[in-house]
PDB file of C-alpha atoms in Angstrom:
ATOM      1  CA  MET A   1      19.791  42.064 -96.394  1.00  0.00           C
ATOM      2  CA  THR A   2      21.600  42.568 -98.357  1.00  0.00           C
ATOM      3  CA  THR A   3      25.610  41.491 -98.911  1.00  0.00           C
ATOM      4  CA  THR A   4      28.231  43.691 -99.554  1.00  0.00           C
ATOM      5  CA  TYR A   5      31.401  43.313-100.554  1.00  0.00           C
ATOM      6  CA  ASN A   6      34.214  45.281-101.103  1.00  0.00           C
ATOM      7  CA  HIS A   7      37.530  44.668-101.782  1.00  0.00           C
ATOM      8  CA  ARG A   8      38.965  47.989-102.939  1.00  0.00           C
ATOM      9  CA  ARG A   9      43.190  48.498-102.129  1.00  0.00           C
ATOM     10  CA  THR A  10      43.263  50.842 -98.906  1.00  0.00           C
ATOM     11  CA  THR A  11      45.796  52.581 -97.834  1.00  0.00           C
ATOM     12  CA  ASP A  12      47.559  51.740 -94.807  1.00  0.00           C
ATOM     13  CA  SER A  13      47.944  53.553 -92.229  1.00  0.00           C
ATOM     14  CA  TYR A  14      48.626  50.546 -89.032  1.00  0.00           C
ATOM     15  CA  PRO A  15      51.718  48.439 -90.873  1.00  0.00           C
ATOM     16  CA  THR A  16      52.081  45.801 -88.644  1.00  0.00           C
ATOM     17  CA  ARG A  17      53.492  42.388 -88.315  1.00  0.00           C
ATOM     18  CA  GLY A  18      56.724  43.512 -89.489  1.00  0.00           C
ATOM     19  CA  PRO A  19      60.539  42.160 -89.138  1.00  0.00           C
ATOM     20  CA  ALA A  20      60.433  44.742 -85.750  1.00  0.00           C
ATOM     21  CA  GLU A  21      57.732  45.367 -82.602  1.00  0.00           C
ATOM     22  CA  THR A  22      57.334  48.988 -83.297  1.00  0.00           C
ATOM     23  CA  MET A  23      54.667  52.185 -81.411  1.00  0.00           C
ATOM     24  CA  MET A  24      53.505  54.623 -83.625  1.00  0.00           C
ATOM     25  CA  PRO A  25      50.486  57.407 -82.633  1.00  0.00           C
ATOM     26  CA  ARG A  26      46.485  56.182 -82.825  1.00  0.00           C
ATOM     27  CA  ARG A  27      45.608  58.108 -86.399  1.00  0.00           C
ATOM     28  CA  ASP A  28      42.074  58.327 -85.796  1.00  0.00           C
ATOM     29  CA  PRO A  29      39.710  59.705 -83.792  1.00  0.00           C
ATOM     30  CA  VAL A  30      38.412  58.068 -80.399  1.00  0.00           C
ATOM     31  CA  VAL A  31      35.095  59.321 -80.483  1.00  0.00           C
ATOM     32  CA  TRP A  32      33.287  59.890 -83.387  1.00  0.00           C
ATOM     33  CA  SER A  33      30.941  62.312 -82.902  1.00  0.00           C
ATOM     34  CA  ALA A  34      30.766  65.762 -80.869  1.00  0.00           C
ATOM     35  CA  PRO A  35      30.717  65.348 -76.844  1.00  0.00           C
ATOM     36  CA  ASP A  36      27.022  67.310 -76.502  1.00  0.00           C
ATOM     37  CA  THR A  37      25.914  63.970 -79.537  1.00  0.00           C
ATOM     38  CA  PRO A  38      21.938  62.078 -77.723  1.00  0.00           C
ATOM     39  CA  GLY A  39      23.012  58.373 -76.813  1.00  0.00           C
ATOM     40  CA  PRO A  40      23.164  55.727 -74.368  1.00  0.00           C
ATOM     41  CA  LEU A  41      25.916  57.164 -72.434  1.00  0.00           C
ATOM     42  CA  GLY A  42      25.230  60.527 -72.428  1.00  0.00           C
ATOM     43  CA  ARG A  43      28.230  63.111 -72.481  1.00  0.00           C
ATOM     44  CA  ALA A  44      29.786  62.260 -69.525  1.00  0.00           C
ATOM     45  CA  GLY A  45      30.343  58.276 -70.664  1.00  0.00           C
ATOM     46  CA  LEU A  46      31.464  59.598 -73.830  1.00  0.00           C
ATOM     47  CA  LEU A  47      33.957  62.092 -72.242  1.00  0.00           C
ATOM     48  CA  ASP A  48      35.540  58.943 -69.926  1.00  0.00           C
ATOM     49  CA  PHE A  49      35.578  56.968 -73.072  1.00  0.00           C
ATOM     50  CA  GLU A  50      37.756  59.823 -74.451  1.00  0.00           C
ATOM     51  CA  ARG A  51      40.167  59.525 -71.927  1.00  0.00           C
ATOM     52  CA  THR A  52      40.592  56.657 -71.245  1.00  0.00           C
ATOM     53  CA  GLY A  53      39.079  53.817 -74.118  1.00  0.00           C
ATOM     54  CA  PHE A  54      36.762  52.600 -72.510  1.00  0.00           C
ATOM     55  CA  THR A  55      33.632  53.863 -69.900  1.00  0.00           C
ATOM     56  CA  THR A  56      31.158  51.516 -67.827  1.00  0.00           C
ATOM     57  CA  VAL A  57      27.440  50.970 -67.615  1.00  0.00           C
ATOM     58  CA  ASP A  58      26.626  49.989 -63.638  1.00  0.00           C
ATOM     59  CA  THR A  59      23.236  48.367 -64.942  1.00  0.00           C
ATOM     60  CA  LEU A  60      22.830  48.060 -68.677  1.00  0.00           C
ATOM     61  CA  LEU A  61      19.727  44.914 -68.645  1.00  0.00           C
ATOM     62  CA  GLY A  62      17.367  44.384 -65.310  1.00  0.00           C
ATOM     63  CA  PRO A  63      17.629  41.189 -64.271  1.00  0.00           C
ATOM     64  CA  ASP A  64      14.700  39.999 -66.158  1.00  0.00           C
ATOM     65  CA  GLU A  65      16.364  40.415 -69.343  1.00  0.00           C
ATOM     66  CA  VAL A  66      20.365  38.578 -68.015  1.00  0.00           C
ATOM     67  CA  ALA A  67      17.645  35.298 -67.321  1.00  0.00           C
ATOM     68  CA  LEU A  68      16.453  35.671 -71.098  1.00  0.00           C
ATOM     69  CA  TYR A  69      19.686  36.393 -72.119  1.00  0.00           C
ATOM     70  CA  ARG A  70      21.512  33.565 -69.614  1.00  0.00           C
ATOM     71  CA  ALA A  71      18.646  30.845 -70.357  1.00  0.00           C
ATOM     72  CA  GLU A  72      19.759  31.274 -74.047  1.00  0.00           C
ATOM     73  CA  LEU A  73      23.869  31.511 -73.661  1.00  0.00           C
ATOM     74  CA  ASP A  74      22.959  27.923 -71.353  1.00  0.00           C
ATOM     75  CA  ARG A  75      20.849  26.552 -74.454  1.00  0.00           C
ATOM     76  CA  LEU A  76      23.173  27.449 -77.237  1.00  0.00           C
ATOM     77  CA  VAL A  77      26.325  25.801 -74.780  1.00  0.00           C
ATOM     78  CA  ARG A  78      23.847  22.750 -74.565  1.00  0.00           C
ATOM     79  CA  ASP A  79      23.054  22.306 -78.028  1.00  0.00           C
ATOM     80  CA  PRO A  80      24.941  19.338 -79.359  1.00  0.00           C
ATOM     81  CA  ALA A  81      25.019  20.947 -83.067  1.00  0.00           C
ATOM     82  CA  ILE A  82      26.264  23.935 -82.099  1.00  0.00           C
ATOM     83  CA  ARG A  83      29.129  22.139 -81.140  1.00  0.00           C
ATOM     84  CA  SER A  84      29.633  20.629 -84.007  1.00  0.00           C
ATOM     85  CA  ASP A  85      29.488  23.914 -85.693  1.00  0.00           C
ATOM     86  CA  GLU A  86      32.296  25.497 -86.954  1.00  0.00           C
ATOM     87  CA  ARG A  87      31.104  28.502 -85.474  1.00  0.00           C
ATOM     88  CA  ALA A  88      31.542  27.218 -81.866  1.00  0.00           C
ATOM     89  CA  VAL A  89      35.279  27.068 -80.501  1.00  0.00           C
ATOM     90  CA  VAL A  90      36.456  24.810 -77.755  1.00  0.00           C
ATOM     91  CA  GLU A  91      38.784  24.811 -74.137  1.00  0.00           C
ATOM     92  CA  PRO A  92      41.738  23.361 -75.044  1.00  0.00           C
ATOM     93  CA  THR A  93      42.192  21.115 -72.365  1.00  0.00           C
ATOM     94  CA  SER A  94      38.793  20.888 -70.577  1.00  0.00           C
ATOM     95  CA  HIS A  95      36.962  20.699 -75.122  1.00  0.00           C
ATOM     96  CA  ASP A  96      34.112  22.817 -72.903  1.00  0.00           C
ATOM     97  CA  ILE A  97      33.343  25.518 -74.889  1.00  0.00           C
ATOM     98  CA  ARG A  98      34.658  28.083 -74.712  1.00  0.00           C
ATOM     99  CA  SER A  99      33.379  30.657 -77.380  1.00  0.00           C
ATOM    100  CA  VAL A 100      29.891  30.943 -80.112  1.00  0.00           C
ATOM    101  CA  PHE A 101      30.642  33.152 -82.938  1.00  0.00           C
ATOM    102  CA  GLU A 102      28.219  35.151 -84.296  1.00  0.00           C
ATOM    103  CA  VAL A 103      25.183  34.205 -82.096  1.00  0.00           C
ATOM    104  CA  HIS A 104      23.001  37.646 -83.889  1.00  0.00           C
ATOM    105  CA  ARG A 105      23.003  35.218 -86.413  1.00  0.00           C
ATOM    106  CA  ILE A 106      22.398  31.726 -84.797  1.00  0.00           C
ATOM    107  CA  SER A 107      20.304  33.127 -82.090  1.00  0.00           C
ATOM    108  CA  GLU A 108      16.401  35.445 -82.650  1.00  0.00           C
ATOM    109  CA  VAL A 109      17.199  36.344 -78.650  1.00  0.00           C
ATOM    110  CA  PHE A 110      20.705  37.621 -78.813  1.00  0.00           C
ATOM    111  CA  ALA A 111      20.257  39.203 -82.647  1.00  0.00           C
ATOM    112  CA  SER A 112      17.393  41.213 -80.817  1.00  0.00           C
ATOM    113  CA  LEU A 113      20.128  42.483 -78.298  1.00  0.00           C
ATOM    114  CA  VAL A 114      22.402  43.714 -81.441  1.00  0.00           C
ATOM    115  CA  ARG A 115      19.029  45.876 -82.109  1.00  0.00           C
ATOM    116  CA  ASP A 116      17.955  47.175 -78.976  1.00  0.00           C
ATOM    117  CA  GLU A 117      18.904  51.115 -78.623  1.00  0.00           C
ATOM    118  CA  ARG A 118      20.261  50.329 -75.154  1.00  0.00           C
ATOM    119  CA  VAL A 119      23.059  49.104 -77.796  1.00  0.00           C
ATOM    120  CA  VAL A 120      22.849  49.495 -80.927  1.00  0.00           C
ATOM    121  CA  GLY A 121      22.402  53.383 -80.340  1.00  0.00           C
ATOM    122  CA  ALA A 122      25.108  53.498 -78.026  1.00  0.00           C
ATOM    123  CA  ALA A 123      27.476  52.288 -80.768  1.00  0.00           C
ATOM    124  CA  ARG A 124      26.350  55.066 -82.811  1.00  0.00           C
ATOM    125  CA  GLN A 125      27.271  57.895 -81.081  1.00  0.00           C
ATOM    126  CA  ILE A 126      30.275  56.419 -80.281  1.00  0.00           C
ATOM    127  CA  LEU A 127      31.377  55.708 -84.610  1.00  0.00           C
ATOM    128  CA  GLY A 128      29.351  58.453 -85.424  1.00  0.00           C
ATOM    129  CA  SER A 129      27.270  56.583 -88.379  1.00  0.00           C
ATOM    130  CA  ASP A 130      25.516  53.544 -88.940  1.00  0.00           C
ATOM    131  CA  VAL A 131      27.272  50.866 -88.083  1.00  0.00           C
ATOM    132  CA  TYR A 132      26.667  46.926 -88.960  1.00  0.00           C
ATOM    133  CA  VAL A 133      27.822  44.127 -86.638  1.00  0.00           C
ATOM    134  CA  HIS A 134      31.780  43.162 -86.955  1.00  0.00           C
ATOM    135  CA  GLN A 135      31.545  40.086 -84.791  1.00  0.00           C
ATOM    136  CA  SER A 136      29.222  38.345 -82.131  1.00  0.00           C
ATOM    137  CA  ARG A 137      30.275  35.932 -79.482  1.00  0.00           C
ATOM    138  CA  ILE A 138      29.224  34.753 -76.699  1.00  0.00           C
ATOM    139  CA  ASN A 139      32.682  33.847 -73.591  1.00  0.00           C
ATOM    140  CA  VAL A 140      31.920  31.056 -71.437  1.00  0.00           C
ATOM    141  CA  LYS A 141      34.507  30.407 -68.636  1.00  0.00           C
ATOM    142  CA  PRO A 142      32.850  27.875 -66.751  1.00  0.00           C
ATOM    143  CA  GLY A 143      34.918  27.498 -63.197  1.00  0.00           C
ATOM    144  CA  PHE A 144      37.584  25.442 -62.220  1.00  0.00           C
ATOM    145  CA  GLY A 145      40.275  26.143 -65.325  1.00  0.00           C
ATOM    146  CA  ALA A 146      38.511  27.789 -67.997  1.00  0.00           C
ATOM    147  CA  SER A 147      41.760  29.660 -69.801  1.00  0.00           C
ATOM    148  CA  GLY A 148      42.271  33.615 -69.984  1.00  0.00           C
ATOM    149  CA  PHE A 149      43.676  35.271 -73.445  1.00  0.00           C
ATOM    150  CA  TYR A 150      47.220  36.849 -73.020  1.00  0.00           C
ATOM    151  CA  TRP A 151      47.304  40.574 -73.476  1.00  0.00           C
ATOM    152  CA  HIS A 152      46.293  42.411 -77.548  1.00  0.00           C
ATOM    153  CA  SER A 153      45.012  45.002 -78.835  1.00  0.00           C
ATOM    154  CA  ASP A 154      41.287  43.965 -80.931  1.00  0.00           C
ATOM    155  CA  PHE A 155      42.870  46.442 -83.850  1.00  0.00           C
ATOM    156  CA  GLU A 156      45.266  44.966 -85.429  1.00  0.00           C
ATOM    157  CA  THR A 157      43.790  41.581 -85.338  1.00  0.00           C
ATOM    158  CA  TRP A 158      41.301  43.417 -87.027  1.00  0.00           C
ATOM    159  CA  HIS A 159      43.380  45.547 -89.372  1.00  0.00           C
ATOM    160  CA  ALA A 160      46.167  42.830 -89.791  1.00  0.00           C
ATOM    161  CA  GLU A 161      43.184  39.972 -90.628  1.00  0.00           C
ATOM    162  CA  ASP A 162      40.688  41.360 -91.899  1.00  0.00           C
ATOM    163  CA  GLY A 163      41.053  45.130 -93.239  1.00  0.00           C
ATOM    164  CA  LEU A 164      39.712  46.879 -90.781  1.00  0.00           C
ATOM    165  CA  PRO A 165      41.058  50.187 -92.680  1.00  0.00           C
ATOM    166  CA  ARG A 166      40.476  52.980 -89.636  1.00  0.00           C
ATOM    167  CA  MET A 167      40.430  52.604 -86.137  1.00  0.00           C
ATOM    168  CA  ARG A 168      36.347  53.358 -86.215  1.00  0.00           C
ATOM    169  CA  ALA A 169      34.582  50.211 -84.501  1.00  0.00           C
ATOM    170  CA  VAL A 170      33.995  50.302 -80.697  1.00  0.00           C
ATOM    171  CA  SER A 171      33.120  46.539 -78.562  1.00  0.00           C
ATOM    172  CA  VAL A 172      30.276  46.326 -75.397  1.00  0.00           C
ATOM    173  CA  SER A 173      31.252  42.862 -73.658  1.00  0.00           C
ATOM    174  CA  ILE A 174      27.823  42.276 -71.313  1.00  0.00           C
ATOM    175  CA  ALA A 175      27.906  40.855 -68.830  1.00  0.00           C
ATOM    176  CA  LEU A 176      25.465  36.848 -67.936  1.00  0.00           C
ATOM    177  CA  THR A 177      27.003  36.377 -64.412  1.00  0.00           C
ATOM    178  CA  ASP A 178      28.803  38.649 -61.689  1.00  0.00           C
ATOM    179  CA  ASN A 179      32.413  39.235 -63.118  1.00  0.00           C
ATOM    180  CA  HIS A 180      34.572  39.098 -60.109  1.00  0.00           C
ATOM    181  CA  ALA A 181      38.430  39.981 -59.407  1.00  0.00           C
ATOM    182  CA  THR A 182      39.205  36.517 -59.504  1.00  0.00           C
ATOM    183  CA  ASN A 183      36.850  35.085 -62.189  1.00  0.00           C
ATOM    184  CA  GLY A 184      38.458  35.922 -65.409  1.00  0.00           C
ATOM    185  CA  SER A 185      37.497  39.381 -65.243  1.00  0.00           C
ATOM    186  CA  LEU A 186      38.510  41.789 -68.561  1.00  0.00           C
ATOM    187  CA  MET A 187      41.836  43.771 -67.652  1.00  0.00           C
ATOM    188  CA  ILE A 188      42.288  46.980 -69.540  1.00  0.00           C
ATOM    189  CA  ILE A 189      45.330  49.757 -69.947  1.00  0.00           C
ATOM    190  CA  PRO A 190      43.741  53.200 -69.836  1.00  0.00           C
ATOM    191  CA  GLY A 191      45.261  55.452 -72.900  1.00  0.00           C
ATOM    192  CA  SER A 192      46.576  52.221 -74.710  1.00  0.00           C
ATOM    193  CA  HIS A 193      43.899  52.568 -77.164  1.00  0.00           C
ATOM    194  CA  ARG A 194      45.763  56.102 -78.805  1.00  0.00           C
ATOM    195  CA  THR A 195      49.090  53.814 -78.817  1.00  0.00           C
ATOM    196  CA  PHE A 196      49.208  51.005 -81.956  1.00  0.00           C
ATOM    197  CA  LEU A 197      51.121  48.193 -81.804  1.00  0.00           C
ATOM    198  CA  SER A 198      52.413  46.844 -84.539  1.00  0.00           C
ATOM    199  CA  CYS A 199      54.000  43.064 -83.783  1.00  0.00           C
ATOM    200  CA  ALA A 200      56.754  41.801 -84.961  1.00  0.00           C
ATOM    201  CA  GLY A 201      56.374  37.987 -87.304  1.00  0.00           C
ATOM    202  CA  GLU A 202      54.498  37.544 -90.109  1.00  0.00           C
ATOM    203  CA  THR A 203      50.909  36.030 -90.013  1.00  0.00           C
ATOM    204  CA  PRO A 204      50.426  31.439 -90.247  1.00  0.00           C
ATOM    205  CA  ARG A 205      47.615  31.207 -92.472  1.00  0.00           C
ATOM    206  CA  ASP A 206      44.479  29.966 -91.269  1.00  0.00           C
ATOM    207  CA  ASN A 207      45.709  31.666 -87.465  1.00  0.00           C
ATOM    208  CA  TYR A 208      41.937  31.936 -86.873  1.00  0.00           C
ATOM    209  CA  LYS A 209      42.147  27.929 -86.398  1.00  0.00           C
ATOM    210  CA  LYS A 210      44.705  28.890 -83.955  1.00  0.00           C
ATOM    211  CA  SER A 211      44.395  31.877 -82.594  1.00  0.00           C
ATOM    212  CA  LEU A 212      40.535  31.668 -81.940  1.00  0.00           C
ATOM    213  CA  ARG A 213      41.708  29.313 -78.312  1.00  0.00           C
ATOM    214  CA  MET A 214      45.414  30.745 -77.798  1.00  0.00           C
ATOM    215  CA  GLN A 215      46.176  33.793 -79.897  1.00  0.00           C
ATOM    216  CA  GLU A 216      50.508  33.785 -80.498  1.00  0.00           C
ATOM    217  CA  ALA A 217      51.163  36.152 -84.256  1.00  0.00           C
ATOM    218  CA  GLY A 218      50.009  39.815 -82.860  1.00  0.00           C
ATOM    219  CA  THR A 219      50.523  39.165 -79.216  1.00  0.00           C
ATOM    220  CA  PRO A 220      52.741  42.286 -78.010  1.00  0.00           C
ATOM    221  CA  SER A 221      56.358  41.672 -76.323  1.00  0.00           C
ATOM    222  CA  ASN A 222      56.780  42.305 -72.460  1.00  0.00           C
ATOM    223  CA  GLU A 223      58.840  45.493 -72.714  1.00  0.00           C
ATOM    224  CA  ALA A 224      55.560  46.602 -74.774  1.00  0.00           C
ATOM    225  CA  ILE A 225      53.155  46.236 -71.993  1.00  0.00           C
ATOM    226  CA  THR A 226      54.655  47.610 -69.484  1.00  0.00           C
ATOM    227  CA  ALA A 227      55.462  50.641 -71.676  1.00  0.00           C
ATOM    228  CA  LEU A 228      51.662  51.512 -72.497  1.00  0.00           C
ATOM    229  CA  SER A 229      50.847  49.819 -68.640  1.00  0.00           C
ATOM    230  CA  GLU A 230      53.183  53.086 -67.221  1.00  0.00           C
ATOM    231  CA  PRO A 231      51.414  56.286 -67.365  1.00  0.00           C
ATOM    232  CA  ASN A 232      47.809  54.964 -65.933  1.00  0.00           C
ATOM    233  CA  GLY A 233      48.538  51.165 -64.548  1.00  0.00           C
ATOM    234  CA  ILE A 234      46.209  48.176 -65.372  1.00  0.00           C
ATOM    235  CA  ARG A 235      41.689  48.124 -65.407  1.00  0.00           C
ATOM    236  CA  LEU A 236      40.427  44.868 -63.511  1.00  0.00           C
ATOM    237  CA  ILE A 237      36.731  45.914 -64.878  1.00  0.00           C
ATOM    238  CA  THR A 238      34.186  43.684 -62.813  1.00  0.00           C
ATOM    239  CA  GLY A 239      30.475  44.345 -62.636  1.00  0.00           C
ATOM    240  CA  ARG A 240      27.182  42.389 -61.531  1.00  0.00           C
ATOM    241  CA  SER A 241      24.899  40.438 -64.638  1.00  0.00           C
ATOM    242  CA  GLY A 242      23.661  43.063 -66.855  1.00  0.00           C
ATOM    243  CA  SER A 243      26.376  45.260 -66.574  1.00  0.00           C
ATOM    244  CA  ALA A 244      28.298  46.592 -69.497  1.00  0.00           C
ATOM    245  CA  THR A 245      31.852  47.482 -70.704  1.00  0.00           C
ATOM    246  CA  TRP A 246      32.300  49.667 -73.720  1.00  0.00           C
ATOM    247  CA  PHE A 247      35.549  49.546 -75.143  1.00  0.00           C
ATOM    248  CA  ASP A 248      37.460  50.954 -78.280  1.00  0.00           C
ATOM    249  CA  CYS A 249      39.253  48.538 -80.844  1.00  0.00           C
ATOM    250  CA  ASN A 250      42.397  49.900 -80.089  1.00  0.00           C
ATOM    251  CA  CYS A 251      42.488  49.280 -75.739  1.00  0.00           C
ATOM    252  CA  MET A 252      45.666  46.741 -75.020  1.00  0.00           C
ATOM    253  CA  HIS A 253      43.411  44.343 -73.142  1.00  0.00           C
ATOM    254  CA  GLY A 254      43.312  41.093 -71.889  1.00  0.00           C
ATOM    255  CA  SER A 255      42.194  38.053 -69.649  1.00  0.00           C
ATOM    256  CA  GLY A 256      43.056  35.299 -67.044  1.00  0.00           C
ATOM    257  CA  ASP A 257      42.501  31.840 -66.242  1.00  0.00           C
ATOM    258  CA  ASN A 258      39.428  31.230 -63.633  1.00  0.00           C
ATOM    259  CA  ILE A 259      40.578  28.681 -61.383  1.00  0.00           C
ATOM    260  CA  THR A 260      37.175  29.401 -59.563  1.00  0.00           C
ATOM    261  CA  PRO A 261      34.005  27.702 -58.847  1.00  0.00           C
ATOM    262  CA  TYR A 262      31.965  31.214 -59.943  1.00  0.00           C
ATOM    263  CA  PRO A 263      31.774  30.888 -64.263  1.00  0.00           C
ATOM    264  CA  ARG A 264      32.002  34.484 -66.110  1.00  0.00           C
ATOM    265  CA  SER A 265      29.634  34.720 -69.101  1.00  0.00           C
ATOM    266  CA  ASN A 266      29.800  37.864 -71.289  1.00  0.00           C
ATOM    267  CA  VAL A 267      27.894  38.316 -74.494  1.00  0.00           C
ATOM    268  CA  PHE A 268      30.693  40.680 -77.078  1.00  0.00           C
ATOM    269  CA  LEU A 269      29.385  42.857 -80.183  1.00  0.00           C
ATOM    270  CA  VAL A 270      31.531  44.568 -82.124  1.00  0.00           C
ATOM    271  CA  PHE A 271      30.148  47.058 -84.203  1.00  0.00           C
ATOM    272  CA  ASN A 272      32.274  48.801 -87.334  1.00  0.00           C
ATOM    273  CA  SER A 273      31.162  51.839 -88.464  1.00  0.00           C
ATOM    274  CA  VAL A 274      29.969  50.662 -92.387  1.00  0.00           C
ATOM    275  CA  GLU A 275      32.437  54.255 -93.401  1.00  0.00           C
ATOM    276  CA  ASN A 276      34.781  51.451 -92.810  1.00  0.00           C
ATOM    277  CA  THR A 277      33.451  48.576 -93.968  1.00  0.00           C
ATOM    278  CA  ALA A 278      36.366  45.476 -94.025  1.00  0.00           C
ATOM    279  CA  ALA A 279      39.208  45.379 -97.727  1.00  0.00           C
ATOM    280  CA  GLU A 280      41.706  43.051 -97.877  1.00  0.00           C
ATOM    281  CA  PRO A 281      44.222  42.032 -95.347  1.00  0.00           C
ATOM    282  CA  PHE A 282      46.485  43.897 -94.314  1.00  0.00           C
ATOM    283  CA  ALA A 283      49.254  41.434 -92.971  1.00  0.00           C
ATOM    284  CA  ALA A 284      47.820  38.078 -93.570  1.00  0.00           C
ATOM    285  CA  PRO A 285      47.519  36.479 -96.583  1.00  0.00           C
ATOM    286  CA  ALA A 286      43.716  35.436 -97.193  1.00  0.00           C
ATOM    287  CA  ARG A 287      40.730  36.501 -95.480  1.00  0.00           C
ATOM    288  CA  ARG A 288      39.255  34.899 -91.886  1.00  0.00           C
ATOM    289  CA  PRO A 289      36.015  33.805 -92.402  1.00  0.00           C
ATOM    290  CA  ALA A 290      33.151  35.638 -92.039  1.00  0.00           C
ATOM    291  CA  PHE A 291      31.891  34.313 -88.727  1.00  0.00           C
ATOM    292  CA  VAL A 292      34.840  35.851 -87.304  1.00  0.00           C
ATOM    293  CA  GLY A 293      34.661  39.467 -89.145  1.00  0.00           C
ATOM    294  CA  ALA A 294      32.069  40.473 -91.376  1.00  0.00           C
ATOM    295  CA  ARG A 295      31.360  40.863 -94.557  1.00  0.00           C
ATOM    296  CA  ASP A 296      28.483  41.598 -94.975  1.00  0.00           C
ATOM    297  CA  PHE A 297      27.949  45.129 -94.047  1.00  0.00           C
ATOM    298  CA  THR A 298      24.298  45.969 -94.077  1.00  0.00           C
ATOM    299  CA  PRO A 299      23.414  48.132 -91.062  1.00  0.00           C
ATOM    300  CA  VAL A 300      21.932  47.447 -87.327  1.00  0.00           C
ATOM    301  CA  ARG A 301      18.018  48.443 -87.706  1.00  0.00           C
TER     302      ARG A 301
END
């Protein structure tokens, strides 16, 4: 595998973390390929993604596949070596594992999921190029108190702190347990992908150590969330295990706490175009670690 480092200086098309919060129109395409480009999502899926910023797949994985990936998730969460690894993030109060990053490098089982054409093929279809993994993680929301994640745009963080120049990245959240309306499922503001919210405030040094547990830098105001949600409301994403949601890097999204008895565990993969590789951070004093924002731009094969 070849590791490439990008030290180029890139024009900042989306300035953020300044003295005031502002909104500006998106300057990049949403879907980077033609609507009739063949791929796992089909024409209808691409058009849905273009319009709302996300699209859902009711059955990406079959029951046997869900069982395989869920068993691997459970194995990783129980492994003491994983818990002591810097790539594991724990809940601030219960100290249960909240996330494990870079799972496609830790686990060959999850690496095979990244290479699955149903997954990487859809990323290529949306982004119109070869892709690499910018970030991967498992998100674990056990019942009775797992905390949520406040509203944010991933691109705002990846641009400010990882140096992604353009909005040419896509995420997929694959359910390994049922995602109910009550157990802290993903919420997305439809249409928010077309507006970049430039957040106020500077990025603290080593901000990732705190933001992976509870994000503060790069979060929008209540007024901004209200304005973004007024045209189309808020969509709660639910689905059975094996379902998946593809969403644009600039979608405003978040999730609530899980105070139910029912766990919610998903695998989360971020693909970035090889034509949009990370430069230096645009609004942070230093790069985040590679397990959070990759510096290996090798295309997925």
